[in-house]
Amino acid sequence: MDYPASTNFKVSAQFLYRAYLSCHSLQARKPQLLSALQCSESELRDPGNQLGDDSIANLCAAAQEELNRADIHSEIGRKMVPRGFSDLGFTAFFLPNFGEALIQLVAEQRLGGEKPIVKLMPLSSGDRLVWNQDKAVSRDLVHILFALVHHCGELLADGRFKTAKAAHFAHRWPDGFRGFPEGNSNSAPIPCHFNRPSTYLEYHHLAMSKPIQRHNPAIISAARRQG
């Protein structure tokens, strides 16, 4: 099964803005990216704005043409890793355990509307972080989001425990795909499987229950009061 871009699945403009900045940091030119998106930077910065997931597909297509390379999604996700409180998902770094942090990280991206877009599926061999939407979505979005989750997971683990052990995708092998994460990442690549019945990241046994060293209840409490 392949998942084309659609306009039914909504992407927050803030998520798209960070993906846009990531593409630019990879040396894709802003005018070409904005032309593909058919919107302005101010529209991308609007926290109340939402776009269809065809927007992320258009952005990736423009960046691939600009950079003359197909395999850019993991690098885009890596450059979207939150570094401060103004970045989507940063408060997840202060939750008590790894699984909670990953769920919160994805929730703060505000993708797909009210229904959570991922869920945890506990298994004796290791938990799965499963794509939880029945709508067809752009595979560009799935690859970027899973890359973001994987790179954040490596930071959360900080070498104390193993995190993802494989990635599974319901769509076919993308043209130009070279691995996940990308070859020049500090993280070792993990096996990737395509044309699967569902889309999910597979984690090592007990990874989801591991405590987070940055856990800070005061920060979480303050963030929830502001939310």
Coordinates of N, CA and C in Angstrom, one line a residue:
M1 N 0.8 -1.2 0.0 CA 0.0 0.0 0.0 C 0.9 1.2 0.0
D2 N 0.5 2.2 -0.8 CA 1.2 3.5 -0.8 C 0.4 4.6 -0.3
Y3 N 1.0 5.6 0.3 CA 0.2 6.7 0.9 C 0.5 7.9 0.2
P4 N -0.3 8.4 -0.7 CA -0.1 9.7 -1.4 C -0.4 10.9 -0.4
A5 N 0.1 12.0 -0.8 CA -0.2 13.2 -0.1 C -1.7 13.5 -0.3
S6 N -2.3 14.0 0.8 CA -3.8 14.4 0.7 C -4.0 15.7 1.4
T7 N -5.1 16.2 1.3 CA -5.5 17.5 2.0 C -6.4 17.2 3.2
N8 N -6.7 16.0 3.5 CA -7.5 15.6 4.6 C -6.8 15.6 5.9
F9 N -5.5 15.2 5.9 CA -4.8 15.2 7.1 C -4.1 16.6 7.4
K10 N -4.4 17.2 8.5 CA -3.9 18.5 8.8 C -2.5 18.6 9.5
V11 N -1.7 19.5 9.1 CA -0.4 19.7 9.6 C -0.4 21.1 10.2
S12 N 0.1 21.3 11.4 CA 0.2 22.7 11.9 C 1.2 23.5 11.2
A13 N 0.9 24.7 11.0 CA 1.9 25.6 10.2 C 3.2 25.7 11.0
Q14 N 3.2 25.6 12.3 CA 4.4 25.7 13.1 C 5.3 24.5 12.8
F15 N 4.7 23.3 12.7 CA 5.5 22.1 12.3 C 6.1 22.3 10.9
L16 N 5.3 22.8 10.0 CA 5.8 23.0 8.6 C 6.8 24.1 8.6
Y17 N 6.7 25.1 9.4 CA 7.7 26.1 9.5 C 9.1 25.6 9.9
R18 N 9.1 24.7 10.9 CA 10.3 24.1 11.3 C 10.9 23.2 10.3
A19 N 10.1 22.5 9.5 CA 10.6 21.7 8.4 C 11.1 22.6 7.3
Y20 N 10.5 23.7 7.1 CA 10.9 24.7 6.1 C 12.3 25.2 6.5
L21 N 12.5 25.6 7.7 CA 13.8 26.1 8.2 C 14.9 25.0 8.1
S22 N 14.5 23.7 8.4 CA 15.4 22.6 8.2 C 15.9 22.5 6.8
C23 N 15.0 22.6 5.9 CA 15.3 22.5 4.4 C 16.3 23.6 4.1
H24 N 16.0 24.8 4.6 CA 16.8 25.9 4.3 C 18.2 25.7 4.9
S25 N 18.3 25.2 6.1 CA 19.6 25.0 6.7 C 20.4 23.9 5.9
L26 N 19.8 23.1 5.1 CA 20.4 22.1 4.3 C 20.9 22.8 3.0
Q27 N 20.6 24.1 2.8 CA 21.1 24.9 1.7 C 20.0 25.0 0.6
A28 N 18.8 24.6 0.8 CA 17.7 24.8 -0.1 C 17.3 26.3 0.0
R29 N 17.0 27.0 -1.1 CA 16.8 28.4 -1.1 C 15.3 28.7 -0.6
K30 N 15.2 29.7 0.2 CA 13.9 30.0 0.7 C 12.8 30.4 -0.3
P31 N 13.1 31.2 -1.3 CA 12.1 31.6 -2.3 C 11.6 30.3 -3.1
Q32 N 12.4 29.4 -3.4 CA 12.0 28.1 -4.0 C 11.1 27.3 -3.1
L33 N 11.4 27.3 -1.8 CA 10.6 26.5 -0.9 C 9.3 27.2 -0.7
L34 N 9.2 28.5 -0.5 CA 8.0 29.2 -0.3 C 7.1 29.1 -1.6
S35 N 7.7 29.1 -2.7 CA 6.9 29.0 -4.0 C 6.2 27.6 -4.0
A36 N 6.9 26.6 -3.6 CA 6.3 25.3 -3.5 C 5.2 25.2 -2.5
L37 N 5.4 25.9 -1.4 CA 4.3 25.9 -0.4 C 3.2 26.8 -0.7
Q38 N 3.4 27.8 -1.5 CA 2.4 28.8 -1.9 C 1.9 29.6 -0.7
C39 N 2.8 29.9 0.2 CA 2.5 30.8 1.3 C 3.7 31.5 1.7
S40 N 3.5 32.5 2.7 CA 4.6 33.3 3.2 C 5.1 32.8 4.5
E41 N 6.3 33.3 4.9 CA 6.8 33.0 6.2 C 5.9 33.3 7.3
S42 N 5.2 34.5 7.2 CA 4.3 34.9 8.3 C 3.2 34.0 8.4
E43 N 2.7 33.4 7.3 CA 1.6 32.4 7.4 C 2.1 31.1 8.1
L44 N 3.4 30.8 7.8 CA 3.9 29.6 8.4 C 4.1 29.8 9.9
R45 N 4.4 31.0 10.3 CA 4.6 31.2 11.8 C 3.3 31.4 12.6
D46 N 2.2 31.4 11.9 CA 0.9 31.6 12.6 C 0.5 30.3 13.3
P47 N 0.4 30.4 14.7 CA 0.2 29.2 15.5 C -1.2 28.6 15.2
G48 N -2.1 29.4 14.7 CA -3.5 28.9 14.5 C -3.7 28.4 13.1
N49 N -2.7 28.4 12.2 CA -2.8 28.0 10.8 C -2.6 26.5 10.7
Q50 N -3.3 25.9 9.8 CA -3.1 24.5 9.5 C -3.2 24.3 8.0
L51 N -2.4 23.3 7.5 CA -2.4 23.0 6.1 C -2.5 21.5 5.9
G52 N -2.9 21.2 4.6 CA -2.9 19.8 4.3 C -1.6 19.1 4.2
D53 N -1.5 17.8 4.3 CA -0.2 17.2 4.3 C 0.4 17.2 2.9
D54 N -0.3 17.7 1.9 CA 0.3 17.9 0.6 C 1.3 19.0 0.6
S55 N 1.2 19.9 1.6 CA 2.2 20.9 1.8 C 3.6 20.4 2.1
I56 N 3.6 19.4 3.0 CA 4.9 18.8 3.4 C 5.5 18.0 2.2
A57 N 4.6 17.4 1.4 CA 5.1 16.7 0.2 C 5.7 17.7 -0.8
N58 N 5.0 18.8 -1.0 CA 5.5 19.9 -1.9 C 6.8 20.5 -1.4
L59 N 6.9 20.7 -0.1 CA 8.2 21.2 0.5 C 9.3 20.3 0.2
C60 N 9.1 19.0 0.5 CA 10.2 18.0 0.3 C 10.6 17.9 -1.2
A61 N 9.6 17.9 -2.1 CA 9.9 17.8 -3.5 C 10.8 19.0 -3.9
A62 N 10.4 20.2 -3.4 CA 11.2 21.4 -3.8 C 12.6 21.3 -3.2
A63 N 12.7 20.8 -1.9 CA 14.1 20.7 -1.3 C 14.9 19.6 -2.0
Q64 N 14.3 18.5 -2.4 CA 15.0 17.5 -3.2 C 15.6 18.0 -4.5
E65 N 14.7 18.8 -5.2 CA 15.2 19.4 -6.4 C 16.3 20.4 -6.2
E66 N 16.2 21.2 -5.2 CA 17.2 22.2 -4.8 C 18.5 21.6 -4.5
L67 N 18.5 20.5 -3.7 CA 19.7 19.9 -3.2 C 20.2 18.7 -4.1
N68 N 19.4 18.4 -5.1 CA 19.7 17.3 -6.1 C 20.0 16.0 -5.3
R69 N 19.1 15.7 -4.4 CA 19.2 14.5 -3.6 C 17.8 14.1 -3.2
A70 N 17.6 12.7 -3.1 CA 16.3 12.2 -2.8 C 16.1 12.0 -1.3
D71 N 17.2 11.6 -0.6 CA 17.1 11.1 0.8 C 17.4 12.2 1.8
I72 N 16.4 13.0 2.1 CA 16.6 14.2 2.9 C 15.8 14.1 4.2
H73 N 14.9 13.2 4.3 CA 13.9 13.3 5.4 C 14.5 13.1 6.8
S74 N 15.4 12.2 7.0 CA 16.0 12.1 8.3 C 16.8 13.3 8.7
E75 N 17.5 13.9 7.8 CA 18.2 15.2 8.1 C 17.2 16.3 8.5
I76 N 16.1 16.4 7.8 CA 15.1 17.4 8.1 C 14.6 17.1 9.5
G77 N 14.3 15.9 9.8 CA 13.8 15.6 11.2 C 14.8 15.9 12.3
R78 N 16.1 15.6 11.9 CA 17.2 15.8 12.9 C 17.3 17.3 13.2
K79 N 17.1 18.1 12.2 CA 17.3 19.6 12.4 C 16.0 20.2 13.1
M80 N 15.0 19.4 13.2 CA 13.7 19.8 13.9 C 13.7 19.5 15.4
V81 N 14.8 18.8 15.8 CA 14.8 18.4 17.3 C 14.7 19.7 18.1
P82 N 13.8 19.7 19.1 CA 13.6 20.9 19.9 C 14.8 21.2 20.8
R83 N 15.2 22.5 20.8 CA 16.3 22.9 21.6 C 16.0 23.9 22.7
G84 N 14.8 24.4 22.7 CA 14.4 25.4 23.7 C 12.9 25.4 23.8
F85 N 12.4 26.1 24.8 CA 10.9 26.1 25.1 C 10.1 26.6 24.0
S86 N 10.6 27.4 23.1 CA 9.8 27.9 22.0 C 9.6 26.9 20.9
D87 N 10.3 25.7 21.0 CA 10.2 24.7 20.0 C 9.2 23.6 20.4
L88 N 8.4 23.2 19.4 CA 7.4 22.2 19.6 C 8.0 20.9 20.2
G89 N 7.5 20.5 21.3 CA 7.9 19.2 21.9 C 9.0 19.3 22.9
F90 N 9.5 20.5 23.3 CA 10.7 20.6 24.2 C 10.3 20.1 25.6
T91 N 9.1 20.4 26.0 CA 8.7 20.0 27.4 C 8.7 18.5 27.6
A92 N 8.6 17.8 26.5 CA 8.6 16.3 26.6 C 9.9 15.8 27.2
F93 N 11.0 16.6 27.1 CA 12.3 16.2 27.6 C 12.3 16.1 29.1
F94 N 11.3 16.7 29.8 CA 11.3 16.7 31.2 C 10.3 15.8 31.9
L95 N 9.7 14.9 31.1 CA 8.7 14.0 31.6 C 9.5 12.8 32.4
P96 N 8.7 12.0 33.1 CA 9.5 11.0 34.0 C 10.0 9.8 33.2
N97 N 9.4 9.4 32.1 CA 10.0 8.2 31.4 C 9.9 8.3 29.9
F98 N 10.6 7.5 29.3 CA 10.9 7.5 27.8 C 9.6 7.4 27.0
G99 N 8.7 6.5 27.3 CA 7.5 6.3 26.6 C 6.6 7.5 26.7
E100 N 6.4 8.1 27.9 CA 5.6 9.3 28.0 C 6.2 10.4 27.2
A101 N 7.5 10.5 27.2 CA 8.2 11.6 26.5 C 7.9 11.5 25.0
L102 N 8.0 10.3 24.4 CA 7.8 10.2 23.0 C 6.3 10.5 22.6
I103 N 5.4 10.1 23.4 CA 4.0 10.4 23.1 C 3.7 11.9 23.2
Q104 N 4.3 12.5 24.2 CA 4.1 13.9 24.4 C 4.8 14.7 23.3
L105 N 6.0 14.3 22.9 CA 6.7 14.9 21.8 C 5.9 15.0 20.5
V106 N 5.3 13.9 20.2 CA 4.4 13.8 19.0 C 3.2 14.6 19.2
A107 N 2.5 14.6 20.3 CA 1.3 15.3 20.6 C 1.5 16.8 20.4
E108 N 2.7 17.3 20.8 CA 3.0 18.7 20.8 C 3.2 19.2 19.3
Q109 N 3.4 18.3 18.4 CA 3.5 18.7 17.0 C 2.2 19.1 16.4
R110 N 1.1 18.8 17.1 CA -0.3 19.2 16.7 C -0.6 18.8 15.2
L111 N -0.5 17.5 15.0 CA -0.8 16.9 13.7 C -2.0 16.1 13.7
G112 N -2.9 16.2 12.6 CA -4.0 15.3 12.5 C -5.3 15.6 13.2
G113 N -5.3 16.7 13.9 CA -6.6 17.1 14.6 C -6.6 16.5 16.0
E114 N -7.8 16.1 16.4 CA -8.1 15.6 17.8 C -7.5 14.2 18.1
K115 N -7.6 13.3 17.2 CA -7.2 12.0 17.4 C -5.7 11.8 17.5
P116 N -5.2 11.2 18.6 CA -3.7 11.0 18.7 C -3.2 10.3 17.4
I117 N -2.1 10.8 16.9 CA -1.6 10.2 15.7 C -0.6 9.0 15.9
V118 N -0.2 8.8 17.2 CA 0.6 7.6 17.5 C 0.0 7.0 18.8
K119 N 0.3 5.7 19.0 CA -0.1 5.1 20.2 C 1.0 4.1 20.6
L120 N 1.1 3.7 21.9 CA 2.0 2.7 22.3 C 1.3 1.3 22.3
M121 N 2.0 0.4 21.7 CA 1.5 -1.0 21.7 C 2.5 -1.9 22.5
P122 N 2.2 -2.2 23.7 CA 3.1 -3.0 24.5 C 3.2 -4.5 24.0
L123 N 4.4 -5.0 23.8 CA 4.6 -6.4 23.5 C 5.7 -7.0 24.3
S124 N 5.7 -8.3 24.5 CA 6.7 -8.9 25.3 C 8.1 -8.7 24.7
S125 N 8.2 -8.6 23.4 CA 9.5 -8.5 22.7 C 10.0 -7.1 22.7
G126 N 9.1 -6.1 23.0 CA 9.5 -4.7 22.9 C 8.3 -3.9 22.4
D127 N 8.1 -2.7 23.0 CA 7.0 -1.9 22.6 C 7.1 -1.3 21.2
R128 N 5.9 -1.0 20.7 CA 5.9 -0.3 19.4 C 5.2 1.0 19.5
L129 N 5.7 2.0 18.8 CA 5.1 3.3 18.6 C 4.4 3.3 17.3
V130 N 3.1 3.2 17.3 CA 2.4 2.8 16.1 C 1.6 4.1 15.5
W131 N 1.7 4.3 14.2 CA 0.9 5.3 13.5 C -0.5 4.9 13.7
N132 N -1.3 5.9 14.3 CA -2.7 5.6 14.8 C -3.8 6.2 13.9
Q133 N -3.5 6.5 12.7 CA -4.4 7.2 11.9 C -4.9 6.3 10.7
D134 N -6.2 6.4 10.4 CA -6.7 5.6 9.3 C -6.7 6.4 8.0
K135 N -6.4 7.6 8.1 CA -6.3 8.4 6.9 C -5.0 8.2 6.1
A136 N -5.1 8.2 4.8 CA -3.8 8.1 4.0 C -3.1 9.4 4.2
V137 N -1.8 9.3 4.4 CA -1.0 10.5 4.6 C 0.3 10.5 3.8
S138 N 0.9 11.6 3.6 CA 2.1 11.7 2.8 C 3.2 10.9 3.5
R139 N 3.9 10.1 2.8 CA 5.0 9.3 3.4 C 6.1 10.2 3.7
D140 N 6.2 11.4 3.1 CA 7.2 12.4 3.5 C 7.0 12.8 5.0
L141 N 5.7 13.0 5.3 CA 5.4 13.4 6.7 C 5.8 12.3 7.7
V142 N 5.4 11.1 7.3 CA 5.7 9.9 8.2 C 7.2 9.8 8.4
H143 N 8.0 9.9 7.4 CA 9.5 9.8 7.5 C 10.1 10.9 8.3
I144 N 9.6 12.1 8.1 CA 10.2 13.2 8.9 C 9.8 13.1 10.4
L145 N 8.5 12.8 10.6 CA 8.1 12.6 12.0 C 8.8 11.5 12.7
F146 N 9.0 10.3 12.1 CA 9.7 9.2 12.7 C 11.2 9.6 12.9
A147 N 11.7 10.3 12.0 CA 13.1 10.8 12.2 C 13.2 11.7 13.4
L148 N 12.3 12.6 13.5 CA 12.3 13.5 14.7 C 12.2 12.7 15.9
V149 N 11.3 11.7 16.0 CA 11.1 10.9 17.2 C 12.4 10.1 17.5
H150 N 13.0 9.6 16.4 CA 14.2 8.7 16.7 C 15.3 9.6 17.2
H151 N 15.6 10.7 16.6 CA 16.7 11.6 17.0 C 16.4 12.1 18.4
C152 N 15.2 12.5 18.8 CA 14.9 12.9 20.1 C 15.1 11.7 21.1
G153 N 14.7 10.5 20.7 CA 14.8 9.4 21.5 C 16.3 9.1 21.9
E154 N 17.2 9.3 20.9 CA 18.6 9.1 21.2 C 19.1 10.1 22.2
L155 N 18.6 11.4 22.1 CA 19.0 12.4 23.1 C 18.4 12.0 24.5
L156 N 17.2 11.6 24.5 CA 16.6 11.2 25.8 C 17.3 10.0 26.5
A157 N 17.7 9.1 25.7 CA 18.5 7.9 26.2 C 19.9 8.3 26.6
D158 N 20.5 9.2 25.9 CA 21.8 9.6 26.2 C 22.8 8.5 26.4
G159 N 22.7 7.4 25.6 CA 23.6 6.3 25.6 C 23.4 5.4 26.8
R160 N 22.3 5.6 27.6 CA 22.1 4.8 28.8 C 21.4 3.5 28.5
F161 N 20.6 3.5 27.4 CA 19.9 2.3 27.0 C 19.6 2.3 25.5
K162 N 19.3 1.2 24.9 CA 19.0 1.1 23.5 C 17.6 1.6 23.2
T163 N 17.4 2.2 22.1 CA 16.0 2.8 21.8 C 15.4 2.0 20.7
A164 N 15.2 2.6 19.5 CA 14.5 1.9 18.4 C 15.4 0.8 17.8
K165 N 14.8 -0.3 17.5 CA 15.6 -1.4 16.9 C 15.1 -1.6 15.4
A166 N 14.0 -1.1 15.0 CA 13.6 -1.2 13.6 C 12.5 -0.2 13.3
A167 N 12.4 0.2 12.0 CA 11.3 1.0 11.5 C 10.5 0.2 10.5
H168 N 9.2 0.3 10.6 CA 8.3 -0.5 9.7 C 7.3 0.5 9.0
F169 N 7.2 0.4 7.7 CA 6.3 1.4 7.0 C 5.4 0.6 6.1
A170 N 4.1 1.1 6.0 CA 3.1 0.5 5.2 C 3.3 0.8 3.7
H171 N 4.0 1.9 3.4 CA 4.2 2.3 2.0 C 5.4 1.5 1.4
R172 N 5.6 1.7 0.1 CA 6.7 1.0 -0.6 C 8.0 1.7 -0.3
W173 N 9.1 1.1 -0.6 CA 10.5 1.7 -0.5 C 10.5 2.9 -1.3
P174 N 10.8 4.1 -0.7 CA 10.9 5.4 -1.5 C 12.1 5.4 -2.4
D175 N 11.9 6.1 -3.5 CA 13.0 6.2 -4.5 C 14.2 7.0 -3.8
G176 N 15.4 6.5 -3.9 CA 16.5 7.1 -3.3 C 16.8 6.9 -1.9
F177 N 15.9 6.1 -1.2 CA 16.1 5.9 0.2 C 17.4 5.1 0.5
R178 N 18.1 5.6 1.5 CA 19.5 5.0 1.8 C 19.6 4.5 3.2
G179 N 18.6 4.7 4.0 CA 18.7 4.2 5.4 C 18.1 5.1 6.4
F180 N 18.0 4.7 7.6 CA 17.3 5.5 8.6 C 18.0 5.2 10.0
P181 N 18.6 6.2 10.6 CA 18.7 7.6 10.1 C 19.8 7.6 9.0
E182 N 20.0 8.8 8.5 CA 20.9 9.0 7.3 C 22.3 8.5 7.7
G183 N 23.1 8.2 6.6 CA 24.4 7.6 6.8 C 25.4 8.5 7.6
N184 N 25.3 9.8 7.5 CA 26.3 10.6 8.3 C 25.8 11.0 9.7
S185 N 24.7 10.4 10.1 CA 24.2 10.6 11.5 C 25.2 10.0 12.5
N186 N 25.1 10.6 13.7 CA 25.9 10.0 14.8 C 25.3 8.7 15.3
S187 N 24.0 8.5 15.0 CA 23.3 7.3 15.4 C 23.5 6.2 14.3
A188 N 23.7 5.0 14.8 CA 23.8 3.8 13.9 C 22.5 3.6 13.2
P189 N 22.5 3.3 11.9 CA 21.2 3.0 11.2 C 20.5 1.8 11.7
I190 N 19.2 1.8 11.6 CA 18.4 0.7 12.1 C 17.7 0.0 10.9
P191 N 17.4 -1.2 11.0 CA 16.7 -1.9 9.9 C 15.4 -1.2 9.5
C192 N 15.1 -1.1 8.2 CA 13.8 -0.6 7.8 C 13.1 -1.6 6.9
H193 N 11.8 -1.7 7.1 CA 11.0 -2.7 6.4 C 9.8 -2.0 5.8
F194 N 9.5 -2.3 4.5 CA 8.4 -1.6 3.8 C 7.4 -2.6 3.4
N195 N 6.2 -2.0 2.9 CA 5.1 -2.8 2.5 C 4.6 -3.7 3.6
R196 N 4.6 -3.1 4.8 CA 4.1 -3.8 6.0 C 2.6 -3.5 6.2
P197 N 1.9 -4.3 7.0 CA 0.5 -4.1 7.3 C 0.3 -2.8 8.0
S198 N 1.2 -2.3 8.8 CA 1.1 -1.0 9.6 C 2.4 -0.3 9.6
T199 N 2.4 0.9 10.1 CA 3.5 1.8 10.2 C 3.9 2.0 11.7
Y200 N 5.1 1.7 12.1 CA 5.5 1.8 13.5 C 7.0 1.8 13.7
L201 N 7.4 2.3 14.8 CA 8.8 2.2 15.2 C 8.8 1.1 16.3
E202 N 9.7 0.2 16.2 CA 9.9 -1.0 17.1 C 11.0 -0.7 18.0
Y203 N 10.7 -0.8 19.4 CA 11.7 -0.4 20.4 C 12.2 -1.7 21.1
H204 N 13.4 -1.5 21.7 CA 14.0 -2.6 22.5 C 13.2 -2.8 23.8
H205 N 13.3 -4.0 24.3 CA 12.5 -4.4 25.5 C 12.8 -3.5 26.6
L206 N 11.8 -3.0 27.3 CA 11.8 -2.1 28.5 C 12.2 -0.7 28.2
A207 N 12.5 -0.3 26.9 CA 13.0 1.0 26.6 C 11.9 2.1 27.1
M208 N 10.7 1.8 26.9 CA 9.6 2.8 27.1 C 9.5 3.1 28.6
S209 N 9.9 2.2 29.5 CA 9.8 2.4 30.9 C 11.0 3.1 31.5
K210 N 12.0 3.3 30.7 CA 13.3 3.9 31.3 C 13.1 5.3 31.8
P211 N 13.6 5.6 32.9 CA 13.5 7.0 33.4 C 14.3 8.0 32.6
I212 N 13.9 9.2 32.6 CA 14.6 10.3 31.9 C 15.4 11.1 32.9
Q213 N 16.6 11.4 32.6 CA 17.5 12.1 33.6 C 17.1 13.5 33.8
R214 N 16.5 14.1 32.7 CA 16.1 15.5 32.8 C 14.8 15.7 33.5
H215 N 14.1 14.7 34.0 CA 12.8 14.8 34.6 C 12.7 15.9 35.6
N216 N 11.7 16.8 35.4 CA 11.6 18.0 36.2 C 10.1 18.3 36.4
P217 N 9.5 17.9 37.5 CA 8.0 18.1 37.7 C 7.6 19.5 37.6
A218 N 8.5 20.4 38.1 CA 8.1 21.9 38.2 C 8.0 22.4 36.8
I219 N 8.8 22.0 35.9 CA 8.8 22.5 34.5 C 7.5 22.0 33.8
I220 N 7.2 20.7 34.0 CA 6.0 20.1 33.4 C 4.7 20.8 34.0
S221 N 4.7 21.1 35.3 CA 3.5 21.7 35.9 C 3.4 23.1 35.3
A222 N 4.5 23.9 35.2 CA 4.4 25.2 34.7 C 3.9 25.2 33.2
A223 N 4.4 24.3 32.4 CA 4.0 24.2 31.0 C 2.5 23.9 30.9
R224 N 2.0 23.0 31.7 CA 0.6 22.7 31.7 C -0.3 23.8 32.1
R225 N 0.2 24.6 33.1 CA -0.6 25.8 33.5 C -0.7 26.8 32.3
Q226 N 0.4 26.9 31.6 CA 0.4 27.9 30.5 C -0.4 27.4 29.3
G227 N -0.5 26.0 29.1 CA -1.2 25.4 28.0 C -2.7 25.6 28.2

